[in-house]
Coordinates of C-alpha atoms and ligand atoms in Angstrom, one line a residue:
M892 CA -3.4 -27.2 -23.3
S893 CA -1.1 -26.8 -20.4
R894 CA 0.7 -23.5 -19.9
E895 CA 3.2 -22.4 -17.4
T896 CA 1.4 -21.0 -14.4
I897 CA 1.5 -17.2 -14.3
F898 CA 1.3 -15.7 -10.8
V899 CA 0.0 -12.2 -10.0
T900 CA 3.1 -11.2 -8.2
R901 CA 6.6 -12.4 -7.3
S902 CA 9.1 -10.9 -4.9
S903 CA 12.1 -9.0 -6.3
M904 CA 15.4 -10.2 -4.9
P905 CA 19.0 -9.1 -5.1
S906 CA 21.5 -11.8 -6.3
Y907 CA 22.3 -14.5 -3.7
E908 CA 25.9 -13.4 -3.7
E909 CA 25.0 -9.8 -3.0
Y910 CA 22.9 -10.6 0.0
I911 CA 25.3 -13.2 1.5
E912 CA 28.1 -10.7 1.2
A913 CA 26.0 -8.0 2.8
I914 CA 25.0 -10.0 5.9
K915 CA 28.5 -11.3 6.6
P916 CA 29.3 -8.6 9.2
L917 CA 26.4 -9.9 11.3
W918 CA 28.5 -12.9 12.1
E919 CA 31.1 -10.6 13.6
S920 CA 28.9 -8.2 15.5
H921 CA 26.2 -10.7 16.6
W922 CA 23.9 -7.7 16.7
L923 CA 20.8 -9.1 15.0
T924 CA 18.0 -6.7 16.1
N925 CA 17.1 -3.9 18.4
M926 CA 17.8 -0.9 16.2
G927 CA 21.2 -2.0 14.9
R928 CA 23.6 -0.5 12.4
Y929 CA 21.6 -1.6 9.3
H930 CA 18.4 -0.4 10.8
S931 CA 19.8 3.1 11.2
E932 CA 21.4 3.0 7.8
L933 CA 18.2 2.0 6.1
E934 CA 16.2 4.7 7.9
E935 CA 18.7 7.3 6.6
K936 CA 18.7 6.0 3.1
L937 CA 14.9 5.7 3.0
K938 CA 14.4 9.3 4.3
E939 CA 16.5 10.4 1.4
Y940 CA 14.8 8.2 -1.3
L941 CA 11.3 8.9 -0.1
K942 CA 12.0 12.6 0.4
V943 CA 10.5 12.7 3.9
P944 CA 11.8 14.7 6.9
E945 CA 11.5 11.9 9.4
L946 CA 11.0 8.1 9.2
S947 CA 10.7 5.2 11.6
L948 CA 11.3 1.6 10.5
M949 CA 9.0 -1.1 11.7
V950 CA 8.5 -4.8 11.5
N951 CA 5.7 -4.5 8.9
G952 CA 3.3 -2.0 7.3
H953 CA 0.4 -3.0 9.6
M954 CA 2.2 -2.3 12.8
S955 CA 3.5 1.0 11.4
L956 CA -0.1 2.1 10.9
E957 CA -1.4 0.7 14.2
L958 CA 1.4 2.4 16.2
T959 CA 1.2 5.6 14.3
I960 CA -2.5 5.9 15.2
Q961 CA -1.6 5.0 18.8
A962 CA 1.1 7.7 18.8
M963 CA -1.5 10.4 17.9
G964 CA -3.3 9.7 21.2
F965 CA -6.9 9.9 20.0
P966 CA -9.6 9.6 22.7
E967 CA -11.1 6.0 23.0
G968 CA -14.1 5.6 20.8
A969 CA -13.4 8.5 18.5
E970 CA -14.4 8.3 14.9
V971 CA -11.9 8.0 12.0
I972 CA -13.1 8.6 8.4
T973 CA -11.5 6.1 6.1
T974 CA -12.0 4.2 2.8
P975 CA -13.4 0.6 2.6
F976 CA -11.7 0.1 -0.8
T977 CA -8.4 -1.1 0.7
F978 CA -6.6 -4.0 2.2
I979 CA -8.1 -5.2 5.5
S980 CA -5.1 -3.9 7.4
T981 CA -6.2 -0.3 7.2
T982 CA -9.5 -0.9 8.9
H983 CA -8.0 -3.4 11.4
A984 CA -5.5 -0.8 12.5
I985 CA -8.3 1.7 13.4
V986 CA -10.5 -0.8 15.2
R987 CA -7.5 -2.4 17.1
N988 CA -6.9 1.1 18.5
R989 CA -10.4 1.2 19.9
L990 CA -11.5 3.8 17.4
K991 CA -14.6 3.6 15.1
P992 CA -14.2 3.6 11.4
V993 CA -16.6 5.7 9.4
F994 CA -16.5 4.5 5.8
C995 CA -16.4 7.2 3.1
D996 CA -17.2 6.4 -0.6
V997 CA -14.4 6.6 -3.2
K998 CA -14.1 8.2 -6.7
P999 CA -14.8 6.1 -9.8
E1000 CA -11.8 7.7 -11.7
D1001 CA -9.0 6.5 -9.3
G1002 CA -10.5 4.6 -6.4
T1003 CA -9.2 7.1 -3.8
I1004 CA -11.4 8.6 -1.0
D1005 CA -14.1 11.0 -2.3
E1006 CA -13.0 14.3 -0.7
T1007 CA -16.4 15.9 -1.6
K1008 CA -18.1 13.5 0.8
L1009 CA -15.8 14.0 3.8
E1010 CA -17.5 17.0 5.3
E1011 CA -20.9 15.4 5.6
L1012 CA -19.4 12.5 7.6
I1013 CA -17.6 14.7 10.2
T1014 CA -19.2 14.9 13.7
E1015 CA -18.0 16.2 17.0
H1016 CA -16.5 12.7 17.6
T1017 CA -14.3 12.7 14.5
A1018 CA -10.6 12.7 15.3
A1019 CA -8.8 11.8 12.0
I1020 CA -9.0 10.9 8.4
I1021 CA -7.1 7.8 7.1
P1022 CA -7.2 7.8 3.3
V1023 CA -5.3 5.3 1.1
H1024 CA -3.2 6.0 -2.0
V1025 CA -4.7 2.9 -3.5
Y1026 CA -2.5 1.3 -6.3
G1027 CA -0.3 4.3 -5.8
N1028 CA -3.1 6.6 -7.1
V1029 CA -2.6 9.9 -5.2
C1030 CA -5.5 11.2 -3.1
N1031 CA -6.6 14.8 -3.4
V1032 CA -4.1 15.7 -0.7
E1033 CA -4.8 19.5 -1.0
E1034 CA -8.5 19.3 -0.4
I1035 CA -8.1 16.6 2.4
Q1036 CA -5.7 18.9 4.2
R1037 CA -8.0 21.9 3.8
I1038 CA -10.9 20.0 5.4
A1039 CA -8.6 18.5 8.1
D1040 CA -7.4 22.0 9.0
K1041 CA -10.9 23.4 9.1
Y1042 CA -12.1 20.8 11.6
S1043 CA -8.7 20.3 13.4
L1044 CA -8.4 16.6 12.3
K1045 CA -5.2 14.6 11.9
V1046 CA -4.5 13.0 8.5
I1047 CA -2.6 9.7 8.3
Y1048 CA -2.1 8.3 4.8
D1049 CA -1.9 4.6 4.2
A1050 CA 0.8 4.8 1.6
A1051 CA 1.5 1.0 1.5
H1052 CA 1.1 1.1 -2.3
A1053 CA 3.0 4.4 -2.9
F1054 CA 6.6 3.6 -2.2
G1055 CA 8.7 6.2 -4.1
V1056 CA 5.7 8.1 -5.5
T1057 CA 6.1 11.8 -5.7
Y1058 CA 3.5 14.4 -6.2
R1059 CA 4.4 17.9 -7.3
E1060 CA 8.1 17.0 -6.7
R1061 CA 7.4 16.2 -3.0
G1062 CA 7.7 12.7 -1.5
I1063 CA 4.2 11.3 -1.1
G1064 CA 5.1 10.6 2.6
S1065 CA 5.5 14.3 3.3
Y1066 CA 1.8 15.0 3.0
G1067 CA -0.6 14.9 6.0
D1068 CA 0.5 14.4 9.6
A1069 CA 2.0 11.0 8.8
S1070 CA 2.1 8.3 6.1
V1071 CA 2.7 4.6 6.4
F1072 CA 4.5 2.3 4.0
S1073 CA 4.6 -1.4 3.7
F1074 CA 7.8 -3.3 2.8
H1075 CA 6.1 -6.7 2.5
A1076 CA 7.7 -9.2 0.1
T1077 CA 5.0 -8.5 -2.5
K1078 CA 5.4 -4.7 -2.6
V1079 CA 7.5 -2.6 -5.0
F1080 CA 10.2 -2.3 -2.4
H1081 CA 10.6 -4.9 0.3
T1082 CA 12.6 -5.9 3.4
I1083 CA 10.9 -9.4 3.3
E1084 CA 8.5 -8.2 6.0
G1085 CA 8.8 -4.5 7.0
G1086 CA 7.3 -1.1 7.0
A1087 CA 7.8 2.5 8.0
A1088 CA 6.0 5.6 9.1
S1089 CA 7.0 9.0 7.8
F1090 CA 6.1 12.4 9.4
S1091 CA 7.7 15.8 10.0
D1092 CA 7.3 16.1 13.8
H1093 CA 10.4 14.7 15.5
R1094 CA 8.3 14.0 18.7
I1095 CA 6.5 11.3 16.7
Y1096 CA 9.9 9.6 16.0
E1097 CA 10.6 9.5 19.7
K1098 CA 7.1 8.2 20.4
L1099 CA 7.3 5.4 17.8
Y1100 CA 10.8 4.4 18.9
N1101 CA 9.3 3.8 22.3
L1102 CA 6.1 2.1 21.1
K1103 CA 7.9 -0.3 18.8
N1104 CA 10.1 -1.4 21.7
F1105 CA 7.5 -2.3 24.4
G1106 CA 7.2 1.2 25.7
I1107 CA 10.6 0.8 27.5
R1108 CA 12.2 4.1 28.5
G1109 CA 15.0 2.9 30.7
E1110 CA 16.3 -0.3 32.3
E1111 CA 13.7 0.0 35.0
L1112 CA 11.1 2.2 33.3
V1113 CA 8.2 1.5 31.1
T1114 CA 6.0 4.5 30.3
E1115 CA 3.7 3.3 27.6
V1116 CA 1.7 0.2 26.6
G1117 CA 3.9 -0.5 23.6
A1118 CA 4.3 -3.5 21.2
N1119 CA 7.2 -5.2 19.7
A1120 CA 7.5 -3.9 16.1
K1121 CA 11.3 -3.7 15.6
L1122 CA 12.8 -4.5 12.1
N1123 CA 15.6 -7.0 12.5
E1124 CA 19.0 -6.6 10.8
F1125 CA 18.6 -9.4 8.2
C1126 CA 15.5 -7.6 6.9
A1127 CA 17.2 -4.2 7.0
V1128 CA 20.1 -5.6 4.9
M1129 CA 17.6 -7.1 2.4
G1130 CA 16.1 -3.6 2.2
L1131 CA 19.6 -2.0 1.6
C1132 CA 20.2 -4.5 -1.2
N1133 CA 16.8 -4.0 -2.8
L1134 CA 17.1 -0.2 -2.6
K1135 CA 20.2 -0.4 -4.8
H1136 CA 18.2 -1.9 -7.6
I1137 CA 14.9 0.0 -7.1
E1138 CA 15.2 2.2 -10.1
E1139 CA 15.8 -0.7 -12.4
S1140 CA 12.9 -2.6 -10.8
I1141 CA 10.5 0.4 -11.3
A1142 CA 11.7 0.9 -14.9
Q1143 CA 10.9 -2.8 -15.7
R1144 CA 7.5 -2.4 -14.1
R1145 CA 6.9 0.7 -16.1
A1146 CA 7.7 -1.0 -19.4
L1147 CA 5.2 -3.8 -18.5
C1148 CA 2.5 -1.3 -17.5
E1149 CA 2.9 0.7 -20.7
E1150 CA 2.6 -2.5 -22.7
Y1151 CA -0.6 -3.5 -20.8
E1152 CA -2.0 -0.1 -21.4
K1153 CA -1.2 0.0 -25.1
E1154 CA -2.8 -3.4 -25.7
L1155 CA -5.9 -3.0 -23.5
K1156 CA -6.9 0.6 -24.1
D1157 CA -9.0 -0.1 -27.2
I1158 CA -10.8 -3.2 -25.9
P1159 CA -14.4 -2.3 -25.3
G1160 CA -15.4 -2.5 -21.7
I1161 CA -11.9 -2.7 -20.3
R1162 CA -11.3 0.6 -18.4
M1163 CA -8.2 1.8 -16.6
F1164 CA -7.9 4.3 -13.7
E1165 CA -7.1 7.9 -14.6
K1166 CA -3.7 9.4 -14.1
K1167 CA -3.3 12.4 -12.0
Q1168 CA -1.1 15.4 -13.2
G1169 CA 2.1 15.9 -11.3
V1170 CA 2.5 12.4 -10.1
K1171 CA 5.7 10.3 -10.5
R1172 CA 4.4 6.7 -10.3
N1173 CA 5.9 3.5 -9.1
Y1174 CA 4.0 1.1 -11.3
G1175 CA 3.3 -1.2 -8.4
Y1176 CA 0.0 -2.6 -9.7
F1177 CA -1.9 -2.9 -12.9
P1178 CA -5.6 -2.9 -12.0
I1179 CA -8.3 -3.0 -14.8
L1180 CA -12.0 -2.4 -14.5
V1181 CA -14.3 -4.8 -16.3
E1182 CA -17.3 -2.7 -17.4
E1183 CA -20.7 -3.8 -18.7
E1184 CA -19.7 -3.5 -22.4
Y1185 CA -17.2 -6.3 -21.9
P1186 CA -18.8 -9.7 -22.8
L1187 CA -17.7 -11.3 -19.5
S1188 CA -18.3 -10.2 -16.0
R1189 CA -15.2 -9.5 -13.8
D1190 CA -15.7 -12.9 -12.1
E1191 CA -16.1 -14.7 -15.4
L1192 CA -12.9 -13.1 -16.7
Y1193 CA -11.1 -14.1 -13.5
E1194 CA -12.2 -17.7 -13.9
R1195 CA -11.4 -17.8 -17.6
L1196 CA -7.8 -16.6 -16.9
K1197 CA -7.5 -19.0 -14.0
E1198 CA -8.5 -21.9 -16.2
Q1199 CA -5.5 -21.0 -18.4
G1200 CA -3.2 -20.9 -15.4
I1201 CA -3.1 -17.1 -15.1
H1202 CA -3.7 -15.8 -11.6
T1203 CA -5.2 -12.3 -11.2
R1204 CA -6.6 -10.8 -8.0
K1205 CA -9.9 -9.3 -7.1
Y1206 CA -8.0 -6.6 -5.2
F1207 CA -10.0 -5.2 -3.3
Y1208 CA -13.1 -7.3 -3.1
P1209 CA -15.1 -7.4 -0.8
L1210 CA -14.9 -4.0 0.7
T1211 CA -13.5 -4.1 4.2
S1212 CA -16.8 -2.7 5.6
D1213 CA -18.5 -5.8 4.2
Q1214 CA -16.1 -8.3 5.9
A1215 CA -17.6 -10.6 8.5
C1216 CA -15.8 -8.9 11.4
F1217 CA -17.0 -5.4 10.5
K1218 CA -20.4 -5.8 8.7
N1219 CA -23.2 -3.8 10.2
K1220 CA -21.1 -2.7 13.2
Y1221 CA -20.4 0.9 12.3
R1222 CA -22.3 3.9 11.0
D1223 CA -24.2 3.1 7.8
T1224 CA -22.9 5.2 5.0
E1225 CA -23.4 5.4 1.3
L1226 CA -20.7 3.3 -0.5
K1227 CA -22.2 3.0 -4.0
C1228 CA -19.1 3.8 -6.0
A1229 CA -16.7 1.7 -3.8
R1230 CA -19.0 -1.3 -4.0
K1231 CA -19.2 -0.9 -7.8
L1232 CA -15.4 -0.7 -8.1
S1233 CA -14.9 -3.7 -5.9
E1234 CA -17.2 -5.7 -8.2
K1235 CA -15.3 -4.6 -11.4
V1236 CA -11.7 -4.5 -10.4
L1237 CA -9.1 -7.1 -11.4
V1238 CA -5.4 -6.7 -10.8
M1239 CA -3.2 -8.2 -13.6
P1240 CA 0.0 -10.1 -13.1
L1241 CA 3.0 -7.7 -12.7
Y1242 CA 6.4 -8.1 -11.2
Q1243 CA 10.0 -7.6 -11.8
G1244 CA 11.1 -10.3 -14.2
F1245 CA 7.6 -10.9 -15.7
E1246 CA 8.2 -11.5 -19.3
M1247 CA 6.6 -9.6 -22.2
R1248 CA 5.9 -13.0 -23.8
K1249 CA 3.7 -14.0 -20.8
L1250 CA 2.0 -10.6 -20.8
A1251 CA 1.1 -11.2 -24.4
E1252 CA -0.6 -14.4 -23.3
V1253 CA -2.7 -12.6 -20.8
I1254 CA -3.8 -10.0 -23.3
E1255 CA -4.6 -12.7 -25.8
I1256 CA -7.1 -14.3 -23.5
I1257 CA -8.7 -11.0 -22.6
R1258 CA -9.1 -10.2 -26.3
D1259 CA -10.2 -13.7 -27.3
V1260 CA -13.7 -13.3 -26.0
F1261 CA -14.6 -11.1 -29.0
V1262 CA -13.9 -13.7 -31.7
Ligands
PLP1786 C1 0.2 -4.4 2.3 C2 -0.7 -3.4 2.9 C3 -0.8 -3.1 4.2 C4 -0.1 -3.9 5.3 O1 1.3 -4.0 5.1 P1 2.1 -5.2 5.7 O2 3.5 -4.8 5.5 O3 1.7 -6.4 4.9 O4 1.7 -5.4 7.1 C5 -1.6 -2.1 4.6 N1 -2.4 -1.4 3.8 C6 -2.4 -1.7 2.5 C7 -3.2 -0.8 1.5 C8 -1.6 -2.7 2.0 O5 -1.6 -3.0 0.7

């Protein structure tokens, strides 16, 4: 039997006409990058949409994180407590800043950093905590802040999955000292490639403006070892177009997630992450956990679906701490729960335009193993 291939994700796009119309002025201005008009416009619009006081646009999520860490000015070799249950970018950004990641375990109910294990990992060398709102699941921001305040640590959230998420009516990017978003083509909102950092201290805006433009201060003055992380105008326009349709896009994702939930919740051995009170979600991902009671292992289910042309993702497996470039290099910590989750998790196909008919096919295969 040959089915139509089902991919795990697909980029949202405005109509061709809408985008073409929107980029026309670039042929008049010839201003294609270096903090142009659309760069400023998108920064303003995103500040409002994300409910954050300050925001700096960047070329991608990774550089947003790397430069935000640099902007904090931590001493070389300082320790940063973080989660290994994330995309490799989070750990890379720490190590590329010559800091040492200290991996903290996560919680089984939502995959976010286990705040009860933070204090035991803090030493005199600890400078910051970098948690991740993984799949848009909101970390225990109150407790993390309490601990950070107690030990004078900075908190930078990797909010790459949490675009538009609010917690207790506040934009998710307004928690901690800074938060970082990714606008990569596969994310809920995208600028093809792109990203941003949000924060409340205006001095960080100045610092990042400088760092994303080679550290250049004046025609003949370079004050910092910066990088090139500027978002170009074509990407900014893509963002402005996509932002107009974001509510519709999230509504579609929501309907799909609710259907998955309804159909999967009674299948023995298929578990879903818990939802936190007070969170407005963005329905960016639909991860399931394949537990022992299910007749197949996670890897077997992954293969079974793949044989039928359905692509899912072991997202996140392996843990970043187990990757060849990091294994056995940093402080050895207990990561029992994170390891278990990474062996059970499977992210289901989900994107704007994914048809319910196809979703039903995915469900059928997951169910079929019982008959
Ligand atoms: C996507 C992602 C990033 C990196 O963002 P890019 O825009 O791809 O550079 C960082 N962290 C997490 C958790 C991500 O999912």
